[in-house]
Amino acid sequence: MKSALFLLFVTIVSANFETNPDVTHLTDVNFQTWRQEHPQSFVLFYAPWCGHCKAMKPAFSEAASTLPGKFAAVDCTKEPVACRGQAPEGYPTMRYFSTATWSDKDEFEGGRDANSLVKYVQGRLGVAE
């Protein structure tokens, strides 16, 4: 019974991540355009089968709602062109990009909760908490 409830919870939370308008889901088609229009961005590179990615989605979605227009996600199993050059060594990989060319990128290695994500992005943006 507990495992069924957990599975239901994960399914509901994943649906929120997928439908949250504050998380831009990048594709091979929109990746370059979005990148140029949002030079300062925090991007989650993930694989849907990854348990750590599934666990990360609720916090990422919550953080995205705090700072709209700064959070994006790429499903690397469906969008190989968008993931190419980012070379995620594992999933999830989160990176903050600070230029339109995205040559300046920092891999996020902090806490996996929404508050840690928001504080990190605010710090990179120079925004007071």
PDB file of C-alpha atoms in Angstrom:
ATOM      1  CA  MET A   1       0.000   0.000   0.000  1.00  0.00           C
ATOM      2  CA  LYS A   2       2.797   2.436   0.911  1.00  0.00           C
ATOM      3  CA  SER A   3       4.579   1.811  -2.370  1.00  0.00           C
ATOM      4  CA  ALA A   4       1.364   2.430  -4.305  1.00  0.00           C
ATOM      5  CA  LEU A   5       0.855   5.765  -2.509  1.00  0.00           C
ATOM      6  CA  PHE A   6       4.461   6.754  -3.159  1.00  0.00           C
ATOM      7  CA  LEU A   7       4.074   5.904  -6.851  1.00  0.00           C
ATOM      8  CA  LEU A   8       0.901   8.016  -7.001  1.00  0.00           C
ATOM      9  CA  PHE A   9       2.721  10.907  -5.295  1.00  0.00           C
ATOM     10  CA  VAL A  10       5.657  10.709  -7.736  1.00  0.00           C
ATOM     11  CA  THR A  11       3.245  10.607 -10.679  1.00  0.00           C
ATOM     12  CA  ILE A  12       1.348  13.691  -9.454  1.00  0.00           C
ATOM     13  CA  VAL A  13       4.537  15.629  -8.711  1.00  0.00           C
ATOM     14  CA  SER A  14       6.030  14.696 -12.077  1.00  0.00           C
ATOM     15  CA  ALA A  15       2.876  15.938 -13.772  1.00  0.00           C
ATOM     16  CA  ASN A  16       3.290  19.293 -11.993  1.00  0.00           C
ATOM     17  CA  PHE A  17       6.876  19.521 -13.245  1.00  0.00           C
ATOM     18  CA  GLU A  18       5.757  18.716 -16.779  1.00  0.00           C
ATOM     19  CA  THR A  19       2.916  21.263 -16.743  1.00  0.00           C
ATOM     20  CA  ASN A  20       4.447  24.069 -14.663  1.00  0.00           C
ATOM     21  CA  PRO A  21       4.559  27.112 -16.970  1.00  0.00           C
ATOM     22  CA  ASP A  22       7.620  28.399 -15.079  1.00  0.00           C
ATOM     23  CA  VAL A  23       9.707  25.401 -16.199  1.00  0.00           C
ATOM     24  CA  THR A  24      10.524  25.803 -19.877  1.00  0.00           C
ATOM     25  CA  HIS A  25      10.971  22.398 -21.473  1.00  0.00           C
ATOM     26  CA  LEU A  26      13.694  22.800 -24.060  1.00  0.00           C
ATOM     27  CA  THR A  27      13.794  20.750 -27.228  1.00  0.00           C
ATOM     28  CA  ASP A  28      16.217  20.328 -30.097  1.00  0.00           C
ATOM     29  CA  VAL A  29      14.022  22.835 -31.970  1.00  0.00           C
ATOM     30  CA  ASN A  30      13.698  25.644 -29.378  1.00  0.00           C
ATOM     31  CA  PHE A  31      16.997  25.234 -27.514  1.00  0.00           C
ATOM     32  CA  GLN A  32      19.103  27.806 -29.420  1.00  0.00           C
ATOM     33  CA  THR A  33      16.386  30.453 -29.557  1.00  0.00           C
ATOM     34  CA  TRP A  34      15.516  30.127 -25.886  1.00  0.00           C
ATOM     35  CA  ARG A  35      19.186  30.242 -24.964  1.00  0.00           C
ATOM     36  CA  GLN A  36      19.664  33.537 -26.808  1.00  0.00           C
ATOM     37  CA  GLU A  37      16.517  35.042 -25.286  1.00  0.00           C
ATOM     38  CA  HIS A  38      17.431  33.879 -21.753  1.00  0.00           C
ATOM     39  CA  PRO A  39      21.194  34.293 -21.393  1.00  0.00           C
ATOM     40  CA  GLN A  40      21.046  33.860 -17.610  1.00  0.00           C
ATOM     41  CA  SER A  41      19.422  30.490 -17.080  1.00  0.00           C
ATOM     42  CA  PHE A  42      19.392  27.542 -14.716  1.00  0.00           C
ATOM     43  CA  VAL A  43      18.944  24.314 -16.662  1.00  0.00           C
ATOM     44  CA  LEU A  44      18.174  20.796 -15.495  1.00  0.00           C
ATOM     45  CA  PHE A  45      19.476  18.045 -17.790  1.00  0.00           C
ATOM     46  CA  TYR A  46      17.632  14.844 -16.913  1.00  0.00           C
ATOM     47  CA  ALA A  47      16.523  11.397 -17.982  1.00  0.00           C
ATOM     48  CA  PRO A  48      12.951  10.333 -17.152  1.00  0.00           C
ATOM     49  CA  TRP A  49      14.030   6.844 -15.997  1.00  0.00           C
ATOM     50  CA  CYS A  50      16.463   8.308 -13.424  1.00  0.00           C
ATOM     51  CA  GLY A  51      15.271   7.980  -9.827  1.00  0.00           C
ATOM     52  CA  HIS A  52      17.311  10.994  -8.680  1.00  0.00           C
ATOM     53  CA  CYS A  53      15.747  13.053 -11.482  1.00  0.00           C
ATOM     54  CA  LYS A  54      12.256  12.036 -10.423  1.00  0.00           C
ATOM     55  CA  ALA A  55      13.076  13.074  -6.864  1.00  0.00           C
ATOM     56  CA  MET A  56      14.516  16.411  -8.098  1.00  0.00           C
ATOM     57  CA  LYS A  57      11.475  17.472 -10.122  1.00  0.00           C
ATOM     58  CA  PRO A  58       9.288  18.786  -7.257  1.00  0.00           C
ATOM     59  CA  ALA A  59      12.020  21.058  -5.859  1.00  0.00           C
ATOM     60  CA  PHE A  60      13.008  22.276  -9.319  1.00  0.00           C
ATOM     61  CA  SER A  61       9.388  23.060 -10.168  1.00  0.00           C
ATOM     62  CA  GLU A  62       8.857  24.897  -6.869  1.00  0.00           C
ATOM     63  CA  ALA A  63      12.033  26.933  -7.350  1.00  0.00           C
ATOM     64  CA  ALA A  64      11.029  27.796 -10.922  1.00  0.00           C
ATOM     65  CA  SER A  65       7.762  29.255  -9.662  1.00  0.00           C
ATOM     66  CA  THR A  66       9.753  31.574  -7.397  1.00  0.00           C
ATOM     67  CA  LEU A  67      11.924  32.924 -10.246  1.00  0.00           C
ATOM     68  CA  PRO A  68       9.862  32.661 -13.465  1.00  0.00           C
ATOM     69  CA  GLY A  69      11.754  32.783 -16.744  1.00  0.00           C
ATOM     70  CA  LYS A  70      15.027  31.500 -15.314  1.00  0.00           C
ATOM     71  CA  PHE A  71      14.465  27.726 -15.120  1.00  0.00           C
ATOM     72  CA  ALA A  72      14.490  25.262 -17.983  1.00  0.00           C
ATOM     73  CA  ALA A  73      14.739  21.503 -18.342  1.00  0.00           C
ATOM     74  CA  VAL A  74      15.964  19.159 -21.061  1.00  0.00           C
ATOM     75  CA  ASP A  75      15.000  15.502 -21.377  1.00  0.00           C
ATOM     76  CA  CYS A  76      18.298  14.161 -22.706  1.00  0.00           C
ATOM     77  CA  THR A  77      16.668  10.918 -23.855  1.00  0.00           C
ATOM     78  CA  LYS A  78      14.454  12.842 -26.306  1.00  0.00           C
ATOM     79  CA  GLU A  79      16.558  15.913 -27.100  1.00  0.00           C
ATOM     80  CA  PRO A  80      20.087  14.734 -27.971  1.00  0.00           C
ATOM     81  CA  VAL A  81      21.039  17.906 -29.870  1.00  0.00           C
ATOM     82  CA  ALA A  82      20.120  20.148 -26.931  1.00  0.00           C
ATOM     83  CA  CYS A  83      22.146  17.940 -24.565  1.00  0.00           C
ATOM     84  CA  ARG A  84      25.137  17.607 -26.858  1.00  0.00           C
ATOM     85  CA  GLY A  85      27.970  19.817 -25.737  1.00  0.00           C
ATOM     86  CA  GLN A  86      26.630  19.952 -22.204  1.00  0.00           C
ATOM     87  CA  ALA A  87      28.155  16.523 -21.511  1.00  0.00           C
ATOM     88  CA  PRO A  88      26.204  15.630 -18.413  1.00  0.00           C
ATOM     89  CA  GLU A  89      28.229  12.920 -16.682  1.00  0.00           C
ATOM     90  CA  GLY A  90      25.201  11.797 -14.743  1.00  0.00           C
ATOM     91  CA  TYR A  91      21.620  12.710 -14.086  1.00  0.00           C
ATOM     92  CA  PRO A  92      20.337  15.024 -12.924  1.00  0.00           C
ATOM     93  CA  THR A  93      22.860  17.670 -13.946  1.00  0.00           C
ATOM     94  CA  MET A  94      21.975  21.286 -13.208  1.00  0.00           C
ATOM     95  CA  ARG A  95      23.929  24.149 -14.698  1.00  0.00           C
ATOM     96  CA  TYR A  96      23.696  27.904 -14.463  1.00  0.00           C
ATOM     97  CA  PHE A  97      24.543  29.689 -17.697  1.00  0.00           C
ATOM     98  CA  SER A  98      25.426  33.380 -17.610  1.00  0.00           C
ATOM     99  CA  THR A  99      25.944  34.382 -21.247  1.00  0.00           C
ATOM    100  CA  ALA A 100      23.920  34.141 -24.442  1.00  0.00           C
ATOM    101  CA  THR A 101      26.495  31.774 -25.901  1.00  0.00           C
ATOM    102  CA  TRP A 102      26.338  29.732 -22.700  1.00  0.00           C
ATOM    103  CA  SER A 103      30.114  29.424 -22.782  1.00  0.00           C
ATOM    104  CA  ASP A 104      30.153  30.504 -19.145  1.00  0.00           C
ATOM    105  CA  LYS A 105      28.487  27.698 -17.246  1.00  0.00           C
ATOM    106  CA  ASP A 106      28.668  26.509 -13.670  1.00  0.00           C
ATOM    107  CA  GLU A 107      27.553  23.076 -12.591  1.00  0.00           C
ATOM    108  CA  PHE A 108      25.355  23.268  -9.517  1.00  0.00           C
ATOM    109  CA  GLU A 109      26.496  21.028  -6.691  1.00  0.00           C
ATOM    110  CA  GLY A 110      24.416  22.407  -3.840  1.00  0.00           C
ATOM    111  CA  GLY A 111      21.383  21.148  -1.961  1.00  0.00           C
ATOM    112  CA  ARG A 112      18.558  19.452  -3.818  1.00  0.00           C
ATOM    113  CA  ASP A 113      15.744  21.419  -2.197  1.00  0.00           C
ATOM    114  CA  ALA A 114      13.843  24.374  -3.679  1.00  0.00           C
ATOM    115  CA  ASN A 115      15.271  26.880  -1.206  1.00  0.00           C
ATOM    116  CA  SER A 116      18.873  25.944  -2.111  1.00  0.00           C
ATOM    117  CA  LEU A 117      18.110  26.223  -5.827  1.00  0.00           C
ATOM    118  CA  VAL A 118      16.478  29.643  -5.431  1.00  0.00           C
ATOM    119  CA  LYS A 119      19.301  30.995  -3.261  1.00  0.00           C
ATOM    120  CA  TYR A 120      21.898  29.791  -5.757  1.00  0.00           C
ATOM    121  CA  VAL A 121      20.162  31.378  -8.755  1.00  0.00           C
ATOM    122  CA  GLN A 122      19.469  34.608  -6.854  1.00  0.00           C
ATOM    123  CA  GLY A 123      23.148  34.769  -5.931  1.00  0.00           C
ATOM    124  CA  ARG A 124      24.216  34.287  -9.545  1.00  0.00           C
ATOM    125  CA  LEU A 125      21.727  36.963 -10.647  1.00  0.00           C
ATOM    126  CA  GLY A 126      22.833  39.357  -7.928  1.00  0.00           C
ATOM    127  CA  VAL A 127      19.285  39.514  -6.575  1.00  0.00           C
ATOM    128  CA  ALA A 128      18.711  40.107  -2.869  1.00  0.00           C
ATOM    129  CA  GLU A 129      16.819  37.347  -1.106  1.00  0.00           C
TER     130      GLU A 129
END
